[in-house]
Amino acid sequence: MVDLRIDHFIFALDGSFYFATMRRTAILIALSLCFFVSQAQVIDTETKRTKREGEGWTGQIDLGFTFVRNTNDIRTLTGASDINWTRSRNTLLLLNQYRRMQVNGDNIQNQAFQHVRFNHQLRRYLIPEAFVQAQYDQLWLIDLRVLAGAGPRFAILEKDSANIHFGVLMMYEYENITGGQERNRDVRVSTYLSGNVIVNEHFAANHITYYQPRIDDWSDFRISSSTNLRFTIIKDRLAFKTGLDFRYDSRPPEDLITTFLTWTNGLSLGF
C-alpha cells in the first residue's frame, strides 16, 4: 500500500501558519505540493496493529522522494516501515519513520522515530504491553527523546466492525531540547483511548487520544490525538484519506506555542 498525501498544513489555533526558523513562502509551497508519509509527533500505533489471523511476520515499507523547483529548490525524502510479528498470544510491533525536507540545501525539517512494542494477551480483555521509543524532531526542537513504559491494555469492545481499547502505562522520559535549553528526565503516566469502526465497505474511521501528565507535577502534561477517515473509491485499489492531528503541551520548549493542529488529505493507492 502506497499513501500519497496531497495536502498537508500546520495551523496554530489562532488560524496563523507556524513555521519554525524557515521561509514562509518556501514552506507554504513545500507543504502544499509535496507528498507526506505522516507526522511523527502523534504516533498512532493502533492502525499499525494486525489482527491475529495467522502467525509469523507481516509488514510494509514505504519510500518516497520529492523535488520541486521554482524560486526555491525543495527536496523531501521520506521512509517508513511497519513490521508485525505474531506467535500464539504474543505480538511484536516495529515502527520506523524518517523524514527530511530541504529548501535550497538547508534542512528545515528533519525528524525520525523508532518504536518497539510488545503485547501478551493474558485474557481476552487484558493485554499487558511494554514499549521503547526513540525520536528526534527539528520542528519540535527535540534533539533526542527516549521513552520506555509498560502497563495494561484493556479491550473494551472487540468486534470485526468495531473495537475500543484503553491503556494505562507508566513511562520514563529522557529528553534533550535543541540548543541545550533543557535536559529532562521525567516519569509520566501515559493513558490512551483508541477506537476503530468499519461502517461499510466504503467508509472506515479510527481515533486515538493520549494524555501524559508528569507523575510528580500534573500541571505539566501533554495531550495528543489523531482522527482519520478513509473513503474507498475502488476496493483494494484506491481510497481517499483525511486526518486531523491535535497536540497540546502545557510546557513546550521555549519559542514554541502550546497547541498545534495538523490536517492531512491524500490518496491511498493499493497494488
PDB file of C-alpha atoms in Angstrom:
ATOM      1  CA  MET A   1       0.000   0.000   0.000  1.00  0.00           C
ATOM      2  CA  VAL A   2       1.401   3.373  -1.022  1.00  0.00           C
ATOM      3  CA  ASP A   3      -0.006   6.518   0.570  1.00  0.00           C
ATOM      4  CA  LEU A   4       0.305   9.748  -1.392  1.00  0.00           C
ATOM      5  CA  ARG A   5      -0.518  12.737   0.802  1.00  0.00           C
ATOM      6  CA  ILE A   6      -1.539  15.606  -1.459  1.00  0.00           C
ATOM      7  CA  ASP A   7      -2.119  18.332   1.113  1.00  0.00           C
ATOM      8  CA  HIS A   8      -0.536  18.981   4.480  1.00  0.00           C
ATOM      9  CA  PHE A   9      -0.991  22.089   6.604  1.00  0.00           C
ATOM     10  CA  ILE A  10       0.063  23.022  10.148  1.00  0.00           C
ATOM     11  CA  PHE A  11      -2.071  25.597  11.953  1.00  0.00           C
ATOM     12  CA  ALA A  12      -1.922  27.406  15.260  1.00  0.00           C
ATOM     13  CA  LEU A  13      -5.315  27.683  16.920  1.00  0.00           C
ATOM     14  CA  ASP A  14      -5.495  31.382  16.098  1.00  0.00           C
ATOM     15  CA  GLY A  15      -5.519  30.405  12.407  1.00  0.00           C
ATOM     16  CA  SER A  16      -1.997  31.557  11.556  1.00  0.00           C
ATOM     17  CA  PHE A  17       0.593  29.303   9.923  1.00  0.00           C
ATOM     18  CA  TYR A  18       3.545  28.329  12.117  1.00  0.00           C
ATOM     19  CA  PHE A  19       6.933  27.801  10.508  1.00  0.00           C
ATOM     20  CA  ALA A  20       9.920  27.374  12.844  1.00  0.00           C
ATOM     21  CA  THR A  21      13.011  29.210  11.527  1.00  0.00           C
ATOM     22  CA  MET A  22      12.106  28.766   7.860  1.00  0.00           C
ATOM     23  CA  ARG A  23      10.975  30.889   4.988  1.00  0.00           C
ATOM     24  CA  ARG A  24       7.216  31.250   4.948  1.00  0.00           C
ATOM     25  CA  THR A  25       6.801  31.247   1.202  1.00  0.00           C
ATOM     26  CA  ALA A  26       9.032  28.243   0.615  1.00  0.00           C
ATOM     27  CA  ILE A  27       7.380  26.164   3.278  1.00  0.00           C
ATOM     28  CA  LEU A  28       3.873  27.004   2.115  1.00  0.00           C
ATOM     29  CA  ILE A  29       4.785  25.785  -1.358  1.00  0.00           C
ATOM     30  CA  ALA A  30       6.500  22.683   0.003  1.00  0.00           C
ATOM     31  CA  LEU A  31       3.715  21.688   2.361  1.00  0.00           C
ATOM     32  CA  SER A  32       1.096  22.215  -0.297  1.00  0.00           C
ATOM     33  CA  LEU A  33       2.797  20.294  -3.110  1.00  0.00           C
ATOM     34  CA  CYS A  34       4.924  17.590  -1.523  1.00  0.00           C
ATOM     35  CA  PHE A  35       3.714  14.086  -0.684  1.00  0.00           C
ATOM     36  CA  PHE A  36       3.778  13.225   3.015  1.00  0.00           C
ATOM     37  CA  VAL A  37       4.011   9.826   4.697  1.00  0.00           C
ATOM     38  CA  SER A  38       2.845  11.113   8.114  1.00  0.00           C
ATOM     39  CA  GLN A  39       3.742  13.305  11.073  1.00  0.00           C
ATOM     40  CA  ALA A  40       5.951  11.700  13.700  1.00  0.00           C
ATOM     41  CA  GLN A  41       4.661  13.657  16.652  1.00  0.00           C
ATOM     42  CA  VAL A  42       1.354  11.810  17.089  1.00  0.00           C
ATOM     43  CA  ILE A  43       2.356   8.183  16.726  1.00  0.00           C
ATOM     44  CA  ASP A  44      -0.772   6.136  16.109  1.00  0.00           C
ATOM     45  CA  THR A  45       0.229   2.565  16.894  1.00  0.00           C
ATOM     46  CA  GLU A  46      -3.374   1.362  16.752  1.00  0.00           C
ATOM     47  CA  THR A  47      -3.690   1.424  12.961  1.00  0.00           C
ATOM     48  CA  LYS A  48      -0.393  -0.486  12.725  1.00  0.00           C
ATOM     49  CA  ARG A  49      -1.568  -3.472  14.743  1.00  0.00           C
ATOM     50  CA  THR A  50      -2.614  -6.500  12.707  1.00  0.00           C
ATOM     51  CA  LYS A  51      -5.432  -8.868  13.607  1.00  0.00           C
ATOM     52  CA  ARG A  52      -4.498 -12.344  14.755  1.00  0.00           C
ATOM     53  CA  GLU A  53      -5.247 -14.115  11.506  1.00  0.00           C
ATOM     54  CA  GLY A  54      -2.020 -16.110  11.474  1.00  0.00           C
ATOM     55  CA  GLU A  55       1.477 -16.348  12.891  1.00  0.00           C
ATOM     56  CA  GLY A  56       4.779 -15.004  11.652  1.00  0.00           C
ATOM     57  CA  TRP A  57       5.976 -11.757  10.110  1.00  0.00           C
ATOM     58  CA  THR A  58       3.951  -9.197   8.166  1.00  0.00           C
ATOM     59  CA  GLY A  59       4.613  -5.588   7.255  1.00  0.00           C
ATOM     60  CA  GLN A  60       5.262  -2.934   4.662  1.00  0.00           C
ATOM     61  CA  ILE A  61       7.979  -0.470   3.664  1.00  0.00           C
ATOM     62  CA  ASP A  62       7.321   2.986   2.175  1.00  0.00           C
ATOM     63  CA  LEU A  63       9.966   5.118   0.432  1.00  0.00           C
ATOM     64  CA  GLY A  64       9.477   8.480  -1.218  1.00  0.00           C
ATOM     65  CA  PHE A  65      11.397  11.372  -2.769  1.00  0.00           C
ATOM     66  CA  THR A  66      10.023  14.701  -3.995  1.00  0.00           C
ATOM     67  CA  PHE A  67      11.798  17.515  -5.810  1.00  0.00           C
ATOM     68  CA  VAL A  68      10.188  20.899  -6.539  1.00  0.00           C
ATOM     69  CA  ARG A  69      11.971  23.724  -8.385  1.00  0.00           C
ATOM     70  CA  ASN A  70      10.534  27.217  -8.771  1.00  0.00           C
ATOM     71  CA  THR A  71      12.029  30.207  -6.971  1.00  0.00           C
ATOM     72  CA  ASN A  72      13.424  27.674  -4.484  1.00  0.00           C
ATOM     73  CA  ASP A  73      14.753  24.119  -4.694  1.00  0.00           C
ATOM     74  CA  ILE A  74      12.701  21.934  -2.349  1.00  0.00           C
ATOM     75  CA  ARG A  75      13.684  18.315  -1.686  1.00  0.00           C
ATOM     76  CA  THR A  76      11.789  15.884   0.517  1.00  0.00           C
ATOM     77  CA  LEU A  77      12.943  12.379   1.453  1.00  0.00           C
ATOM     78  CA  THR A  78      10.654  10.044   3.384  1.00  0.00           C
ATOM     79  CA  GLY A  79      10.869   6.468   4.548  1.00  0.00           C
ATOM     80  CA  ALA A  80       8.758   4.281   6.821  1.00  0.00           C
ATOM     81  CA  SER A  81       8.367   0.652   7.792  1.00  0.00           C
ATOM     82  CA  ASP A  82       5.651  -1.151   9.768  1.00  0.00           C
ATOM     83  CA  ILE A  83       6.512  -4.697  10.812  1.00  0.00           C
ATOM     84  CA  ASN A  84       4.423  -7.088  12.923  1.00  0.00           C
ATOM     85  CA  TRP A  85       5.355 -10.442  14.403  1.00  0.00           C
ATOM     86  CA  THR A  86       2.716 -12.712  15.978  1.00  0.00           C
ATOM     87  CA  ARG A  87       3.039 -16.048  17.715  1.00  0.00           C
ATOM     88  CA  SER A  88       0.406 -17.603  19.966  1.00  0.00           C
ATOM     89  CA  ARG A  89      -0.624 -14.801  22.364  1.00  0.00           C
ATOM     90  CA  ASN A  90       2.437 -12.632  21.728  1.00  0.00           C
ATOM     91  CA  THR A  91       2.718  -9.710  19.310  1.00  0.00           C
ATOM     92  CA  LEU A  92       5.746  -7.566  18.465  1.00  0.00           C
ATOM     93  CA  LEU A  93       5.306  -4.259  16.617  1.00  0.00           C
ATOM     94  CA  LEU A  94       8.259  -2.446  14.996  1.00  0.00           C
ATOM     95  CA  LEU A  95       7.710   1.043  13.573  1.00  0.00           C
ATOM     96  CA  ASN A  96      10.324   3.211  11.872  1.00  0.00           C
ATOM     97  CA  GLN A  97       9.927   6.550  10.159  1.00  0.00           C
ATOM     98  CA  TYR A  98      12.292   9.136   8.680  1.00  0.00           C
ATOM     99  CA  ARG A  99      11.613  12.461   7.009  1.00  0.00           C
ATOM    100  CA  ARG A 100      13.880  15.266   5.782  1.00  0.00           C
ATOM    101  CA  MET A 101      12.927  18.422   3.910  1.00  0.00           C
ATOM    102  CA  GLN A 102      15.459  20.858   2.469  1.00  0.00           C
ATOM    103  CA  VAL A 103      14.946  24.283   0.908  1.00  0.00           C
ATOM    104  CA  ASN A 104      17.955  25.494  -1.111  1.00  0.00           C
ATOM    105  CA  GLY A 105      20.159  22.945   0.660  1.00  0.00           C
ATOM    106  CA  ASP A 106      19.152  23.962   4.203  1.00  0.00           C
ATOM    107  CA  ASN A 107      17.333  21.500   6.460  1.00  0.00           C
ATOM    108  CA  ILE A 108      14.007  22.944   7.564  1.00  0.00           C
ATOM    109  CA  GLN A 109      12.503  19.705   8.779  1.00  0.00           C
ATOM    110  CA  ASN A 110      14.416  16.666   9.949  1.00  0.00           C
ATOM    111  CA  GLN A 111      12.651  14.032  12.008  1.00  0.00           C
ATOM    112  CA  ALA A 112      12.696  10.321  12.715  1.00  0.00           C
ATOM    113  CA  PHE A 113      11.433   7.815  15.235  1.00  0.00           C
ATOM    114  CA  GLN A 114      11.758   4.151  16.117  1.00  0.00           C
ATOM    115  CA  HIS A 115       9.072   2.432  18.142  1.00  0.00           C
ATOM    116  CA  VAL A 116       9.082  -1.132  19.534  1.00  0.00           C
ATOM    117  CA  ARG A 117       6.004  -2.507  21.332  1.00  0.00           C
ATOM    118  CA  PHE A 118       5.387  -5.981  22.764  1.00  0.00           C
ATOM    119  CA  ASN A 119       1.959  -7.347  23.745  1.00  0.00           C
ATOM    120  CA  HIS A 120       0.951 -10.527  25.538  1.00  0.00           C
ATOM    121  CA  GLN A 121      -2.753 -11.420  25.564  1.00  0.00           C
ATOM    122  CA  LEU A 122      -3.219 -12.606  29.139  1.00  0.00           C
ATOM    123  CA  ARG A 123      -7.029 -12.592  28.912  1.00  0.00           C
ATOM    124  CA  ARG A 124      -9.477 -11.734  26.179  1.00  0.00           C
ATOM    125  CA  TYR A 125      -9.914  -8.269  27.693  1.00  0.00           C
ATOM    126  CA  LEU A 126      -6.474  -7.832  29.369  1.00  0.00           C
ATOM    127  CA  ILE A 127      -3.284  -7.361  27.364  1.00  0.00           C
ATOM    128  CA  PRO A 128      -0.083  -6.329  29.196  1.00  0.00           C
ATOM    129  CA  GLU A 129       2.246  -4.342  26.935  1.00  0.00           C
ATOM    130  CA  ALA A 130       5.649  -2.689  27.018  1.00  0.00           C
ATOM    131  CA  PHE A 131       7.323  -0.279  24.620  1.00  0.00           C
ATOM    132  CA  VAL A 132      10.528   1.621  23.874  1.00  0.00           C
ATOM    133  CA  GLN A 133      10.691   4.644  21.581  1.00  0.00           C
ATOM    134  CA  ALA A 134      13.444   6.978  20.356  1.00  0.00           C
ATOM    135  CA  GLN A 135      12.899  10.068  18.233  1.00  0.00           C
ATOM    136  CA  TYR A 136      14.286  13.415  17.160  1.00  0.00           C
ATOM    137  CA  ASP A 137      12.348  16.249  15.566  1.00  0.00           C
ATOM    138  CA  GLN A 138      13.821  19.520  14.331  1.00  0.00           C
ATOM    139  CA  LEU A 139      10.411  21.199  14.022  1.00  0.00           C
ATOM    140  CA  TRP A 140       9.553  20.463  17.671  1.00  0.00           C
ATOM    141  CA  LEU A 141      13.097  21.332  18.860  1.00  0.00           C
ATOM    142  CA  ILE A 142      13.748  17.779  20.074  1.00  0.00           C
ATOM    143  CA  ASP A 143      17.367  16.682  19.722  1.00  0.00           C
ATOM    144  CA  LEU A 144      16.579  13.354  21.351  1.00  0.00           C
ATOM    145  CA  ARG A 145      13.608  11.904  23.189  1.00  0.00           C
ATOM    146  CA  VAL A 146      13.740   8.359  24.584  1.00  0.00           C
ATOM    147  CA  LEU A 147      10.638   6.771  26.114  1.00  0.00           C
ATOM    148  CA  ALA A 148      10.179   3.432  27.852  1.00  0.00           C
ATOM    149  CA  GLY A 149       6.998   2.219  29.505  1.00  0.00           C
ATOM    150  CA  ALA A 150       4.771  -0.686  30.428  1.00  0.00           C
ATOM    151  CA  GLY A 151       1.267  -1.302  31.683  1.00  0.00           C
ATOM    152  CA  PRO A 152      -2.105  -2.936  30.968  1.00  0.00           C
ATOM    153  CA  ARG A 153      -4.175  -2.547  27.811  1.00  0.00           C
ATOM    154  CA  PHE A 154      -7.895  -3.261  28.149  1.00  0.00           C
ATOM    155  CA  ALA A 155     -10.171  -4.445  25.336  1.00  0.00           C
ATOM    156  CA  ILE A 156     -13.466  -2.675  25.997  1.00  0.00           C
ATOM    157  CA  LEU A 157     -15.052  -3.737  22.697  1.00  0.00           C
ATOM    158  CA  GLU A 158     -13.803  -6.332  20.211  1.00  0.00           C
ATOM    159  CA  LYS A 159     -15.825  -6.934  17.048  1.00  0.00           C
ATOM    160  CA  ASP A 160     -14.996  -7.345  13.375  1.00  0.00           C
ATOM    161  CA  SER A 161     -16.581  -3.991  12.561  1.00  0.00           C
ATOM    162  CA  ALA A 162     -15.518  -2.022  15.644  1.00  0.00           C
ATOM    163  CA  ASN A 163     -13.145  -2.065  18.615  1.00  0.00           C
ATOM    164  CA  ILE A 164     -12.311   0.147  21.568  1.00  0.00           C
ATOM    165  CA  HIS A 165      -9.175  -0.117  23.731  1.00  0.00           C
ATOM    166  CA  PHE A 166      -7.933   1.710  26.807  1.00  0.00           C
ATOM    167  CA  GLY A 167      -4.376   1.685  28.132  1.00  0.00           C
ATOM    168  CA  VAL A 168      -2.629   2.949  31.285  1.00  0.00           C
ATOM    169  CA  LEU A 169       1.176   2.800  31.256  1.00  0.00           C
ATOM    170  CA  MET A 170       3.952   4.151  33.444  1.00  0.00           C
ATOM    171  CA  MET A 171       6.535   5.820  31.208  1.00  0.00           C
ATOM    172  CA  TYR A 172      10.075   7.106  31.730  1.00  0.00           C
ATOM    173  CA  GLU A 173      11.122  10.003  29.510  1.00  0.00           C
ATOM    174  CA  TYR A 174      14.592  11.299  28.679  1.00  0.00           C
ATOM    175  CA  GLU A 175      14.583  14.428  26.518  1.00  0.00           C
ATOM    176  CA  ASN A 176      17.209  16.824  25.155  1.00  0.00           C
ATOM    177  CA  ILE A 177      15.911  20.127  23.756  1.00  0.00           C
ATOM    178  CA  THR A 178      17.659  21.760  20.775  1.00  0.00           C
ATOM    179  CA  GLY A 179      20.288  24.323  21.732  1.00  0.00           C
ATOM    180  CA  GLY A 180      20.824  22.880  25.187  1.00  0.00           C
ATOM    181  CA  GLN A 181      17.773  24.689  26.570  1.00  0.00           C
ATOM    182  CA  GLU A 182      16.641  21.743  28.669  1.00  0.00           C
ATOM    183  CA  ARG A 183      17.517  18.199  29.561  1.00  0.00           C
ATOM    184  CA  ASN A 184      14.511  16.467  31.083  1.00  0.00           C
ATOM    185  CA  ARG A 185      14.275  13.194  32.956  1.00  0.00           C
ATOM    186  CA  ASP A 186      10.667  12.597  33.967  1.00  0.00           C
ATOM    187  CA  VAL A 187       8.238   9.838  34.833  1.00  0.00           C
ATOM    188  CA  ARG A 188       4.811  10.206  33.247  1.00  0.00           C
ATOM    189  CA  VAL A 189       1.534   8.343  33.197  1.00  0.00           C
ATOM    190  CA  SER A 190       0.681   7.556  29.594  1.00  0.00           C
ATOM    191  CA  THR A 191      -3.014   6.845  29.073  1.00  0.00           C
ATOM    192  CA  TYR A 192      -4.750   6.356  25.757  1.00  0.00           C
ATOM    193  CA  LEU A 193      -8.197   5.617  24.385  1.00  0.00           C
ATOM    194  CA  SER A 194      -8.487   4.263  20.864  1.00  0.00           C
ATOM    195  CA  GLY A 195     -11.294   3.187  18.602  1.00  0.00           C
ATOM    196  CA  ASN A 196     -11.761   1.829  15.099  1.00  0.00           C
ATOM    197  CA  VAL A 197     -15.000   1.393  13.171  1.00  0.00           C
ATOM    198  CA  ILE A 198     -15.785  -0.017   9.745  1.00  0.00           C
ATOM    199  CA  VAL A 199     -19.174   1.405   8.788  1.00  0.00           C
ATOM    200  CA  ASN A 200     -19.354  -0.400   5.446  1.00  0.00           C
ATOM    201  CA  GLU A 201     -17.086  -1.361   2.547  1.00  0.00           C
ATOM    202  CA  HIS A 202     -16.803   2.301   1.556  1.00  0.00           C
ATOM    203  CA  PHE A 203     -16.093   4.071   4.850  1.00  0.00           C
ATOM    204  CA  ALA A 204     -13.920   3.476   7.925  1.00  0.00           C
ATOM    205  CA  ALA A 205     -12.674   5.678  10.760  1.00  0.00           C
ATOM    206  CA  ASN A 206     -10.194   5.475  13.620  1.00  0.00           C
ATOM    207  CA  HIS A 207      -9.227   7.700  16.536  1.00  0.00           C
ATOM    208  CA  ILE A 208      -6.700   7.714  19.363  1.00  0.00           C
ATOM    209  CA  THR A 209      -6.110  10.195  22.178  1.00  0.00           C
ATOM    210  CA  TYR A 210      -3.109  10.240  24.535  1.00  0.00           C
ATOM    211  CA  TYR A 211      -2.956  12.019  27.901  1.00  0.00           C
ATOM    212  CA  GLN A 212       0.512  12.115  29.517  1.00  0.00           C
ATOM    213  CA  PRO A 213       0.961  14.047  32.778  1.00  0.00           C
ATOM    214  CA  ARG A 214       4.147  14.054  34.830  1.00  0.00           C
ATOM    215  CA  ILE A 215       3.699  11.853  37.868  1.00  0.00           C
ATOM    216  CA  ASP A 216       5.210  14.468  40.218  1.00  0.00           C
ATOM    217  CA  ASP A 217       3.562  17.536  38.640  1.00  0.00           C
ATOM    218  CA  TRP A 218       0.201  17.017  36.970  1.00  0.00           C
ATOM    219  CA  SER A 219       0.163  20.610  35.680  1.00  0.00           C
ATOM    220  CA  ASP A 220       2.912  19.509  33.242  1.00  0.00           C
ATOM    221  CA  PHE A 221       1.047  17.376  30.734  1.00  0.00           C
ATOM    222  CA  ARG A 222       0.616  16.613  27.048  1.00  0.00           C
ATOM    223  CA  ILE A 223      -2.499  15.765  25.094  1.00  0.00           C
ATOM    224  CA  SER A 224      -2.346  14.460  21.563  1.00  0.00           C
ATOM    225  CA  SER A 225      -4.939  12.880  19.327  1.00  0.00           C
ATOM    226  CA  SER A 226      -5.308  11.612  15.796  1.00  0.00           C
ATOM    227  CA  THR A 227      -8.566  11.130  13.873  1.00  0.00           C
ATOM    228  CA  ASN A 228      -8.564   9.576  10.410  1.00  0.00           C
ATOM    229  CA  LEU A 229     -11.318   8.887   7.883  1.00  0.00           C
ATOM    230  CA  ARG A 230     -10.976   6.587   4.880  1.00  0.00           C
ATOM    231  CA  PHE A 231     -13.349   6.640   1.897  1.00  0.00           C
ATOM    232  CA  THR A 232     -12.906   3.732  -0.506  1.00  0.00           C
ATOM    233  CA  ILE A 233     -13.229   4.668  -4.179  1.00  0.00           C
ATOM    234  CA  ILE A 234     -12.105   1.390  -5.750  1.00  0.00           C
ATOM    235  CA  LYS A 235     -11.945  -1.625  -3.437  1.00  0.00           C
ATOM    236  CA  ASP A 236      -8.362  -2.625  -2.545  1.00  0.00           C
ATOM    237  CA  ARG A 237      -7.073  -0.143  -5.122  1.00  0.00           C
ATOM    238  CA  LEU A 238      -7.956   3.477  -4.449  1.00  0.00           C
ATOM    239  CA  ALA A 239      -9.145   5.421  -1.400  1.00  0.00           C
ATOM    240  CA  PHE A 240      -9.305   8.993  -0.211  1.00  0.00           C
ATOM    241  CA  LYS A 241      -7.958   9.640   3.289  1.00  0.00           C
ATOM    242  CA  THR A 242      -8.288  12.678   5.512  1.00  0.00           C
ATOM    243  CA  GLY A 243      -6.990  13.139   9.037  1.00  0.00           C
ATOM    244  CA  LEU A 244      -6.709  15.678  11.825  1.00  0.00           C
ATOM    245  CA  ASP A 245      -3.939  15.580  14.443  1.00  0.00           C
ATOM    246  CA  PHE A 246      -4.064  17.685  17.605  1.00  0.00           C
ATOM    247  CA  ARG A 247      -1.209  18.340  20.021  1.00  0.00           C
ATOM    248  CA  TYR A 248      -1.155  20.330  23.244  1.00  0.00           C
ATOM    249  CA  ASP A 249       1.881  20.698  25.502  1.00  0.00           C
ATOM    250  CA  SER A 250       1.346  22.671  28.704  1.00  0.00           C
ATOM    251  CA  ARG A 251       5.097  23.386  28.908  1.00  0.00           C
ATOM    252  CA  PRO A 252       6.610  23.373  25.423  1.00  0.00           C
ATOM    253  CA  PRO A 253      10.243  24.282  24.714  1.00  0.00           C
ATOM    254  CA  GLU A 254      10.976  27.989  24.567  1.00  0.00           C
ATOM    255  CA  ASP A 255       9.781  29.749  21.385  1.00  0.00           C
ATOM    256  CA  LEU A 256       7.141  27.089  20.631  1.00  0.00           C
ATOM    257  CA  ILE A 257       3.409  27.563  21.045  1.00  0.00           C
ATOM    258  CA  THR A 258       1.359  25.175  23.164  1.00  0.00           C
ATOM    259  CA  THR A 259      -1.181  23.994  20.589  1.00  0.00           C
ATOM    260  CA  PHE A 260      -0.877  22.654  17.049  1.00  0.00           C
ATOM    261  CA  LEU A 261      -3.323  21.228  14.531  1.00  0.00           C
ATOM    262  CA  THR A 262      -2.241  19.186  11.525  1.00  0.00           C
ATOM    263  CA  TRP A 263      -4.695  18.442   8.725  1.00  0.00           C
ATOM    264  CA  THR A 264      -3.781  15.922   6.017  1.00  0.00           C
ATOM    265  CA  ASN A 265      -5.563  14.821   2.852  1.00  0.00           C
ATOM    266  CA  GLY A 266      -4.387  12.225   0.398  1.00  0.00           C
ATOM    267  CA  LEU A 267      -4.941   9.326  -1.922  1.00  0.00           C
ATOM    268  CA  SER A 268      -4.069   5.764  -0.968  1.00  0.00           C
ATOM    269  CA  LEU A 269      -3.134   3.563  -3.917  1.00  0.00           C
ATOM    270  CA  GLY A 270      -3.036  -0.213  -3.469  1.00  0.00           C
ATOM    271  CA  PHE A 271      -1.288  -2.613  -5.814  1.00  0.00           C
TER     272      PHE A 271
END
